[in-house]
Tab-separated table of C-alpha atoms and ligand atoms in Angstrom:
chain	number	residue	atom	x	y	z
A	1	UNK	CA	-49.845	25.144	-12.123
A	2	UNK	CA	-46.463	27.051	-11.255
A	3	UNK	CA	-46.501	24.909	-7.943
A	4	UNK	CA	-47.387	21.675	-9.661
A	5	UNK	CA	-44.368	22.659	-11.898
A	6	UNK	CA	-42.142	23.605	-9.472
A	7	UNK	CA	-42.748	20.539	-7.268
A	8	UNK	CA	-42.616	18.101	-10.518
A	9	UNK	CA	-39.358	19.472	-11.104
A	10	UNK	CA	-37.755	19.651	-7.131
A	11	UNK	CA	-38.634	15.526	-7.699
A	12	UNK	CA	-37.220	14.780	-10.755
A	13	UNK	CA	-34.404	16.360	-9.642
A	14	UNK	CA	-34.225	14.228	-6.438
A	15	UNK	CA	-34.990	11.292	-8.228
A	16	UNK	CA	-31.857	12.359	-10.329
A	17	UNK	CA	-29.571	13.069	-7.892
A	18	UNK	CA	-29.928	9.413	-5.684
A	19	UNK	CA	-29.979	7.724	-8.971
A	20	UNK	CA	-26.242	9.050	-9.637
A	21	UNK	CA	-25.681	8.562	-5.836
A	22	UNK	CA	-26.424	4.805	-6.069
A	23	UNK	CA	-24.938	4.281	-9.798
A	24	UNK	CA	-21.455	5.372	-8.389
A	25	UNK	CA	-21.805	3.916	-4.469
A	26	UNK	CA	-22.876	0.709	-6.567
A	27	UNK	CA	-19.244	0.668	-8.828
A	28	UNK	CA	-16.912	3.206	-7.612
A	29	UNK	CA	-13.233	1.833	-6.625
A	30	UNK	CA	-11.000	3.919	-4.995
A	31	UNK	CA	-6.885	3.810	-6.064
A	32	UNK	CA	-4.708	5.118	-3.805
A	33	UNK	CA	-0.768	5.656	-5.463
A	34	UNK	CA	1.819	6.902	-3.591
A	35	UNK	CA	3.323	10.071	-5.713
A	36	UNK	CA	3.227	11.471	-8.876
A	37	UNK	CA	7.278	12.563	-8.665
A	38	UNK	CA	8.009	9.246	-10.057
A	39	UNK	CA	7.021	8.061	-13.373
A	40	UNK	CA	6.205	4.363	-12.743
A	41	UNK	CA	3.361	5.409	-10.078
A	42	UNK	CA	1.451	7.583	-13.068
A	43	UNK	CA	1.560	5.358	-15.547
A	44	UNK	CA	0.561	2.248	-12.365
A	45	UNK	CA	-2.491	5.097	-11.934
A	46	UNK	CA	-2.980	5.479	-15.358
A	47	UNK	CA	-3.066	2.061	-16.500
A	48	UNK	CA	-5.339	1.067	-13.326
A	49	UNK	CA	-8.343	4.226	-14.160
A	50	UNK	CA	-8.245	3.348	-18.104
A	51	UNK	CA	-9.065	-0.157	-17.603
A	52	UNK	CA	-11.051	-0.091	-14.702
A	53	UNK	CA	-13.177	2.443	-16.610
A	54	UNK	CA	-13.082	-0.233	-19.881
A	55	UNK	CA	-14.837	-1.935	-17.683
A	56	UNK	CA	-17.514	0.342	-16.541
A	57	UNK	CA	-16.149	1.319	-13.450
A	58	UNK	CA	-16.168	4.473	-11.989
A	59	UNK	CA	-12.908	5.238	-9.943
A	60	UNK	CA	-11.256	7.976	-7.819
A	61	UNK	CA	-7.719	8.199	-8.304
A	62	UNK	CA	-5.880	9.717	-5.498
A	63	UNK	CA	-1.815	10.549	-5.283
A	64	UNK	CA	-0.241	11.658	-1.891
A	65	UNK	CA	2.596	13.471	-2.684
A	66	UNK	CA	4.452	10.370	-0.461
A	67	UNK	CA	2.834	11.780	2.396
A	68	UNK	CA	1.524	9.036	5.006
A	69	UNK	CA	-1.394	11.462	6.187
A	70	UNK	CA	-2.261	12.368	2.923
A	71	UNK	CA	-3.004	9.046	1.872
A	72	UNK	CA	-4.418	8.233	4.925
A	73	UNK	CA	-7.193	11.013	4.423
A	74	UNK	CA	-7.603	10.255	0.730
A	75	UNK	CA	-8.510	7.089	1.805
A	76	UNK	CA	-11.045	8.134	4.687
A	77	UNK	CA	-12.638	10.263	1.963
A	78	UNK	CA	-12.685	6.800	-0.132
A	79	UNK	CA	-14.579	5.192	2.938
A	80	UNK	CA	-16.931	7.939	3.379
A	81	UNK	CA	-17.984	7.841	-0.943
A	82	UNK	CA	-18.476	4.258	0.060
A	83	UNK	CA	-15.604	2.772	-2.834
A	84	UNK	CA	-16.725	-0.845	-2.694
A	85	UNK	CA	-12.854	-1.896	-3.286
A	86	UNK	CA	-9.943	0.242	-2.497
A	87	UNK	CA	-6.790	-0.628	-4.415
A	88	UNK	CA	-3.817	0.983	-1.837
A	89	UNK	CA	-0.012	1.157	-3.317
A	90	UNK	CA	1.321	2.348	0.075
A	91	UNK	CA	3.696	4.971	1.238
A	92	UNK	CA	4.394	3.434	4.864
A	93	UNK	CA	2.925	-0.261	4.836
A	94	UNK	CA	2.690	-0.329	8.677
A	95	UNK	CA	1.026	3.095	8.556
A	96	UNK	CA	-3.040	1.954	7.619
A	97	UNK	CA	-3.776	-0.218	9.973
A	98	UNK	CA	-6.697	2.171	11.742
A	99	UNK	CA	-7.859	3.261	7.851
A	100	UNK	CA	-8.213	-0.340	7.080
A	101	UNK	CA	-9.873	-1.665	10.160
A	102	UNK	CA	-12.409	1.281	9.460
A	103	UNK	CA	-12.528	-0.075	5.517
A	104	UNK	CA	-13.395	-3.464	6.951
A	105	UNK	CA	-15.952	-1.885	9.266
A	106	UNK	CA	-18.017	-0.610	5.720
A	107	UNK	CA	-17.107	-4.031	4.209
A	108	UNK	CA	-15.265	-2.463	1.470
A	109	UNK	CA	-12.175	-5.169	0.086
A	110	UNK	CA	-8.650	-4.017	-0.026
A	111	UNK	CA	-5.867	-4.612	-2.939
A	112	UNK	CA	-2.551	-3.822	-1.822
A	113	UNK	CA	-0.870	-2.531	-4.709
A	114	UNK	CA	2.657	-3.810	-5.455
A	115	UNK	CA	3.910	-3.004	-1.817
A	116	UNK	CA	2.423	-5.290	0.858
A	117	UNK	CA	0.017	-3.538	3.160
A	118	UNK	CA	1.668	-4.697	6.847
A	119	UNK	CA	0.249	-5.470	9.909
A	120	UNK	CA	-3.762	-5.326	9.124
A	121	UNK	CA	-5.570	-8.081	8.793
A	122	UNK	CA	-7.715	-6.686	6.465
A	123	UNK	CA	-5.643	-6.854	3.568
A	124	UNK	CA	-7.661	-9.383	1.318
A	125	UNK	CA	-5.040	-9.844	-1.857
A	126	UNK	CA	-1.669	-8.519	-3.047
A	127	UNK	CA	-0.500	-8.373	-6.129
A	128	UNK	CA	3.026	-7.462	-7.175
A	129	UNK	CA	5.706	-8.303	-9.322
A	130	UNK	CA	7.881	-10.782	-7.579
A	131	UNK	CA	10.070	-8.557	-5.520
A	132	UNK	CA	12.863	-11.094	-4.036
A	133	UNK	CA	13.282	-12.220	-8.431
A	134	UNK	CA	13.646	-7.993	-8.696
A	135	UNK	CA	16.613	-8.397	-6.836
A	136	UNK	CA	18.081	-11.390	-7.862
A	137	UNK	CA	18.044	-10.512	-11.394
A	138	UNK	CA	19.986	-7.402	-10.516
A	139	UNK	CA	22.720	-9.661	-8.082
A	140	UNK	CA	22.886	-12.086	-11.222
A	141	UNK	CA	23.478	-9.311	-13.513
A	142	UNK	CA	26.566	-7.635	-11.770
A	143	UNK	CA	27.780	-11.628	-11.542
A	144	UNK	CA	27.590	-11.963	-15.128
A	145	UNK	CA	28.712	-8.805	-16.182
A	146	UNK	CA	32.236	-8.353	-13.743
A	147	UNK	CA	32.076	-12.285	-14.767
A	148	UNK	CA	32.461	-13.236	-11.134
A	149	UNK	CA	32.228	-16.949	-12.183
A	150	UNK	CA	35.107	-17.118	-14.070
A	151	UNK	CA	37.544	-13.845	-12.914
A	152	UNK	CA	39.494	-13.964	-10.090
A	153	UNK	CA	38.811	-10.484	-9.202
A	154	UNK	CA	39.001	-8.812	-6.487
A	155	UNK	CA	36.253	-6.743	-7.244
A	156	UNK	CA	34.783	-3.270	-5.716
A	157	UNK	CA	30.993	-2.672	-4.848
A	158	UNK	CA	29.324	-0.587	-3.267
A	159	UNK	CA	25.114	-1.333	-1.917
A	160	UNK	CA	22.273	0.520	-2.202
A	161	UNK	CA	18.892	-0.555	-0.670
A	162	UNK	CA	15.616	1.140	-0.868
A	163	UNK	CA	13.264	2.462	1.895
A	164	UNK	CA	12.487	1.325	5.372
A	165	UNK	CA	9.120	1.630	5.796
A	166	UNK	CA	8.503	-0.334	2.396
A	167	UNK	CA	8.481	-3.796	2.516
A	168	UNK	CA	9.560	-4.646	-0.726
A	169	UNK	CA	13.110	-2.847	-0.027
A	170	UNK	CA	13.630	-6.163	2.108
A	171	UNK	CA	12.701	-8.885	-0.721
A	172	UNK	CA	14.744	-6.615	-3.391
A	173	UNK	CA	17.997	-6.327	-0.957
A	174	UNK	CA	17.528	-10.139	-0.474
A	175	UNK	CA	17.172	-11.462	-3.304
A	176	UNK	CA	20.460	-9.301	-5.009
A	177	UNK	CA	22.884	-10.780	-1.833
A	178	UNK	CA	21.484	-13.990	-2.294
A	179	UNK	CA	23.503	-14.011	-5.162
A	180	UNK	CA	26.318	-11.132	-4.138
A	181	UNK	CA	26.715	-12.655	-0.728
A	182	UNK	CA	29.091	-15.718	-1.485
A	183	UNK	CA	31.056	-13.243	-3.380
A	184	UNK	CA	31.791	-10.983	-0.348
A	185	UNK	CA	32.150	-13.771	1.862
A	186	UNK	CA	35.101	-15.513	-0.859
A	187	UNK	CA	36.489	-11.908	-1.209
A	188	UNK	CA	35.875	-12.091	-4.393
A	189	UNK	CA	33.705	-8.950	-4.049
A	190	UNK	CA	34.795	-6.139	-2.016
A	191	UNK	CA	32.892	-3.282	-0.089
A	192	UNK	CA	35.360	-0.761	0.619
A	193	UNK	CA	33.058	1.209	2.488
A	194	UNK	CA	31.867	-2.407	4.477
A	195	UNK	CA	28.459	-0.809	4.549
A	196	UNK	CA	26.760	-3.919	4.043
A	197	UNK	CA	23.982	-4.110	6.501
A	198	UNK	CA	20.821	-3.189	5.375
A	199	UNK	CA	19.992	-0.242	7.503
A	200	UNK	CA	23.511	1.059	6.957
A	201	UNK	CA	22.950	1.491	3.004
A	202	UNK	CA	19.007	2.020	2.550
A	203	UNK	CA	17.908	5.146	1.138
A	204	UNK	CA	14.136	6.801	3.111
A	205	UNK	CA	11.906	7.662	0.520
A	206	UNK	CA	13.845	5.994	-2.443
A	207	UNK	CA	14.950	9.640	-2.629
A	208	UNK	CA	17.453	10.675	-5.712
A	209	UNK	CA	19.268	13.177	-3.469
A	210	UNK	CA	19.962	10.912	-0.604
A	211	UNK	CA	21.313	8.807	-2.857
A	212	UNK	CA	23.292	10.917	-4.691
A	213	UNK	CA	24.563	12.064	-1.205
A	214	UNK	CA	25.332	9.179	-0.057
A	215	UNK	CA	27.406	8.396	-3.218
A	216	UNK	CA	28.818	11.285	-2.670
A	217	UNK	CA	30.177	10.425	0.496
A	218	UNK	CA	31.035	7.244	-0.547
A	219	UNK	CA	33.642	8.733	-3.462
A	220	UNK	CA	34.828	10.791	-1.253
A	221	UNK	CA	35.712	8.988	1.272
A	222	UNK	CA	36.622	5.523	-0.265
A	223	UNK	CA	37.728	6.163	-4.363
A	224	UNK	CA	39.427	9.759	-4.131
A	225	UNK	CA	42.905	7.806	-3.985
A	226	UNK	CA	41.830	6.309	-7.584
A	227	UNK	CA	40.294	3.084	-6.290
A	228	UNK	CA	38.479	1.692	-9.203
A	229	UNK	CA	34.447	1.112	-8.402
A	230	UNK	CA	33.602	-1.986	-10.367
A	231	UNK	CA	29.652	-1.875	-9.560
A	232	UNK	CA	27.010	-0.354	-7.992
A	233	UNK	CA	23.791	-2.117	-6.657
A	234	UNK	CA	21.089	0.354	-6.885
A	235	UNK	CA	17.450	-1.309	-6.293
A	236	UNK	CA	15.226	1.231	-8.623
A	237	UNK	CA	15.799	3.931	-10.355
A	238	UNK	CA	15.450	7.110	-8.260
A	239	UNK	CA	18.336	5.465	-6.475
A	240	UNK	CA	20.333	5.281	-9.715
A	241	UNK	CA	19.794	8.735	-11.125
A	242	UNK	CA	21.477	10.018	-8.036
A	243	UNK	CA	24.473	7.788	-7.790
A	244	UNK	CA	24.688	8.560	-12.490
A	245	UNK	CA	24.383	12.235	-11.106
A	246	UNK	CA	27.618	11.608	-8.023
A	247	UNK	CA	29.228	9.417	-10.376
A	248	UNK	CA	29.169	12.176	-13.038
A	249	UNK	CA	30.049	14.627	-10.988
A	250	UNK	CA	33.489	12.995	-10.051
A	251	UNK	CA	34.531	12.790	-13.278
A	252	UNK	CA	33.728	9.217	-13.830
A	253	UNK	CA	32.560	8.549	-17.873
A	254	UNK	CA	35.598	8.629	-19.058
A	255	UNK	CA	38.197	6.091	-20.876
A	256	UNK	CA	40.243	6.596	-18.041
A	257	UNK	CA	37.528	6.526	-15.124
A	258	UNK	CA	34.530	4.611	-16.846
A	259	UNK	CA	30.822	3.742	-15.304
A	260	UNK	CA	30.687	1.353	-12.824
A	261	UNK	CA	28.002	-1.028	-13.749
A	262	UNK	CA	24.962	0.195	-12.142
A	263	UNK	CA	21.487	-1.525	-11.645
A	264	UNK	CA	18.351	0.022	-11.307
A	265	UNK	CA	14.400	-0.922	-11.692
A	266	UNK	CA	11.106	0.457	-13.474
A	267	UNK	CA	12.820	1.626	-16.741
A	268	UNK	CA	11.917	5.340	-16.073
A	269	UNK	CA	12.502	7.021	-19.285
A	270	UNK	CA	15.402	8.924	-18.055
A	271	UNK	CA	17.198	5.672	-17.177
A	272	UNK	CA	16.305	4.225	-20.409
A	273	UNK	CA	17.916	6.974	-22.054
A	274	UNK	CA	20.921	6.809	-19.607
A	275	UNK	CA	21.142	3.086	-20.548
A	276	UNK	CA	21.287	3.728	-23.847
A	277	UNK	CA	24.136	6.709	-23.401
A	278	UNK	CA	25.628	3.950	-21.167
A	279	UNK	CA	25.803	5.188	-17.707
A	280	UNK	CA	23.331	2.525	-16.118
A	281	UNK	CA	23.873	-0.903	-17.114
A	282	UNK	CA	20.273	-2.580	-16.602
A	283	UNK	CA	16.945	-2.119	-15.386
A	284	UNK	CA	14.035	-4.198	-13.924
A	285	UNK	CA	11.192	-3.941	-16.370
A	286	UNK	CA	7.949	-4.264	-14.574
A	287	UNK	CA	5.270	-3.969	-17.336
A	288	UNK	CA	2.711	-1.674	-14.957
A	289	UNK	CA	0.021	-2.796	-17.719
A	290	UNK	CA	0.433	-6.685	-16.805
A	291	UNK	CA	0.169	-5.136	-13.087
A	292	UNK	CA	-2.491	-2.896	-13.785
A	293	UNK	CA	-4.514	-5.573	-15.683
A	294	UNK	CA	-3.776	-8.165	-13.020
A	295	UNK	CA	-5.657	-6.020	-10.217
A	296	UNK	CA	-8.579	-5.184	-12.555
A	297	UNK	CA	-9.186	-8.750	-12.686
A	298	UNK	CA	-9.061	-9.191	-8.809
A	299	UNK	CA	-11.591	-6.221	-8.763
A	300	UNK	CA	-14.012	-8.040	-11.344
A	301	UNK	CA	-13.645	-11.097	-8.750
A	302	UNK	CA	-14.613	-9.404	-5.588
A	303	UNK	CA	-17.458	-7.612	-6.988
A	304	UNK	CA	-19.065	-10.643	-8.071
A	305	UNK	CA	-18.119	-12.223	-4.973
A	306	UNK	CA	-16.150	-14.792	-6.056
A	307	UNK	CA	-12.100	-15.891	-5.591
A	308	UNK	CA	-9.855	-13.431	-6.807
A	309	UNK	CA	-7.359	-15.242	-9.101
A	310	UNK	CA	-3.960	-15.596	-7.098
A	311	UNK	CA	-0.851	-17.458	-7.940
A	312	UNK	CA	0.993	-17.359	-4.384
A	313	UNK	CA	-0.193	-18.768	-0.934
A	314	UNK	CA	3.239	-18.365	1.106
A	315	UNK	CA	5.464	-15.680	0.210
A	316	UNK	CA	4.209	-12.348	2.014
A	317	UNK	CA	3.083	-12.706	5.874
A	318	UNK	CA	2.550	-8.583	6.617
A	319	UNK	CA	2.987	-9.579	10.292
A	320	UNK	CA	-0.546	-10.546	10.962
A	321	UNK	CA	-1.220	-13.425	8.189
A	322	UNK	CA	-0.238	-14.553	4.513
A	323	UNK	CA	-1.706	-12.416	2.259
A	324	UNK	CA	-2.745	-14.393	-0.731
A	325	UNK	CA	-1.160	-12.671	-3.741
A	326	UNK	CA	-0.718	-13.024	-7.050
A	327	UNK	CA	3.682	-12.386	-8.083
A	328	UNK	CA	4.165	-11.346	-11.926
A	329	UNK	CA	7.192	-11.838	-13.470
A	330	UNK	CA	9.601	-9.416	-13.624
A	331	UNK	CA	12.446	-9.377	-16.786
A	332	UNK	CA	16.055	-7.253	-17.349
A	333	UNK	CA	15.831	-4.594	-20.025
A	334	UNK	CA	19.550	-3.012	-20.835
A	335	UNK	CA	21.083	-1.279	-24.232
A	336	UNK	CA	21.026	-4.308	-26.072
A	337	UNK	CA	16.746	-5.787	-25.714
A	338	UNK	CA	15.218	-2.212	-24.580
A	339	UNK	CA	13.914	-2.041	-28.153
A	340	UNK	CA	12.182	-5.132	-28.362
A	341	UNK	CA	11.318	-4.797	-24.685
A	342	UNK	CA	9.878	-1.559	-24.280
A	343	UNK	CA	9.678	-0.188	-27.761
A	344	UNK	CA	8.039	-2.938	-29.919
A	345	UNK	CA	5.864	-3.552	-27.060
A	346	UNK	CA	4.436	0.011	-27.229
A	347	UNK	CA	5.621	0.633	-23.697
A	348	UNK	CA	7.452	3.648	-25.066
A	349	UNK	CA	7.684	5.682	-28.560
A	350	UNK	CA	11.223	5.262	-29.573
A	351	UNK	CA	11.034	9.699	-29.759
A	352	UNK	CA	10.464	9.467	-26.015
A	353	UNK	CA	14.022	7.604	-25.478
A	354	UNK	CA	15.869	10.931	-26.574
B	1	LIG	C1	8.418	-0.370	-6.172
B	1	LIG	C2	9.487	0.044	-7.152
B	1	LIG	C3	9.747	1.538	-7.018
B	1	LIG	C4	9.961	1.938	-5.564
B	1	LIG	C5	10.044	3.445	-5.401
B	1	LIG	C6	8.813	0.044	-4.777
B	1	LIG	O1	7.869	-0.359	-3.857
B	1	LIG	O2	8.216	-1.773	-6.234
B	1	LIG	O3	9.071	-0.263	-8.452
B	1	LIG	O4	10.888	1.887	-7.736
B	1	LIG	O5	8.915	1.463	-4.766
B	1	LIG	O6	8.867	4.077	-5.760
């Protein structure tokens, strides 16, 4: 009877454990994000497990601590739990290629998360906010505030640009000369430092102390002999805490020495609160729910095997072929709308802005 027991139990217990195995093999999704240092990719991970989860979907949310191998092996470990769809905001975009070819091999799908995966051909859908808009609402906002239109300037800027090995650094920097461009060329717009190539002025990592170190240099160097800096272009807002932080430390804030205009992207609390003290003009407001909610959708597609809804068939070749993606829109949010924009919305609690 004790054996009988015994035996009756070892199989329930089996029966048990393959049932889990299959529930989550049958509905897990793996999300890879690339750090937890800066506050946009928690609330992107955040956003993405809550409404997977709403959905029934069991996930495994990984963060890499921007480390390419890190996320390499978090995804390997993805593979081998057999994730049937692995949503991937990248640290290096030209880094996966083996991961992904061994993704495709297990048939699992692949989301690239707001940064284009590059050079893999199994990348099946992208979705993003529109990255070259990013940076020409930035350009357009440094026109209208120095009014570049109608002053005769000269003006002095200096350029920022983001990382490298992350492909949206390239639409961002684009789009923002697109509109700054004819400026410099008219002279209407001056570098003083004529870094102006992109390699020249991009920041590895999107790190705040490279930034502020190159700002640093920058004062130094071209503003000690009381040059006035009209604006700054900073693409996000790691960049722009670390040229507030130079800035700050030179003395500028003052009636005499006042802010440059500075641009930035993600509305991190800290730069909403620095908006609102004004020492950064503006920042690109990329709702990570819309995102979040966007990908959840493409998820529900693929696992039903059908289309994934996509709104762009021509925009992001990642070196191998057009990755069909789906670009949402990205808006300004400064001292004067944040409330409406990130407050009313829920985004934020107004206590959180203090
Ligand atoms: C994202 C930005 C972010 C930057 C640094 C970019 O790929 O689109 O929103 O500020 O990475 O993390």
């Amino acid at each position: 009877m004790k054996k009988l027991i015994s035996l009756l139990l070892v199989v329930v217990l089996a029966l048990s454990f393959a049932g889990c195995g299959k529930k989550s093999d049958d509905n897990l999704i793996g999300v890879a994000m690339p750090t937890q240092s800066l506050q946009r990719w928690n609330q992107d991970g955040a956003n993405m497990k809550s409404q997977l989860e709403a959905k029934g979907y069991k996930v495994d949310l990984q963060y890499a601590n921007n480390d390419v191998n890190t996320q390499i092996q978090q995804l390997e470990n993805m593979i081998t739990k057999k994730c049937k769809v692995l949503v991937i905001a990248s640290i290096d975009g030209s880094a996966l290629t083996e991961v992904l070819r061994k993704a495709a091999e297990n048939d699992i799908k692949v989301i690239a998360y707001d940064r284009l995966i590059m050079n893999s051909e199994h990348v099946d859908y992208y979705a993003t906010f529109d990255n070259f808009r990013v940076g020409q609402i930035q350009g357009e906002y440094i026109e209208e505030a120095l009014g570049l239109k109608e002053n005769a300037g000269p003006f002095n800027i200096e350029l920022f640009a983001g990382s490298p090995d992350d492909n949206n650094a390239y639409f961002f920097s684009d789009g923002a000369m697109s509109v700054l461009q004819p400026y410099i060329d008219s002279g209407k717009l001056v570098v003083p430092s004529k870094q102006i190539e992109f390699t020249t002025r991009a920041i590895h990592g999107w790190d705040s102390a490279n930034a502020q170190a190159r700002m640093d240099n920058l004062i130094t160097a071209y503003y000690s002999s009381g040059r006035k800096l009209d604006a700054v272009l900073s693409p996000n807002d790691s960049l722009a805490i670390g040229i507030i932080t130079s800035l700050k430390n030179a003395g500028y804030g003052t009636a005499d020495k006042p802010f440059p205009v500075i641009t930035g992207q993600d509305c991190d609390k800290p730069n909403v609160i620095a908006m609102i003290n004004g020492e950064q003009s503006m920042s690109i407001f990329k709702d990570t729910r819309t995102l979040a909610s966007q990908v959840v959708d493409m998820v529900e597609a693929i696992m039903k095997g059908e289309e994934a809804p996509i709104n762009d068939t021509e925009t992001y070749h990642n070196g191998v072929k057009i990755v069909p993606s789906f670009l949402c829109e990205p808006v300004y949010a400064d001292a004067n709308n944040y409330k409406e924009l990130l407050v009313d919305s829920g985004y934020y609690k107004e206590s959180e802005l203090q």
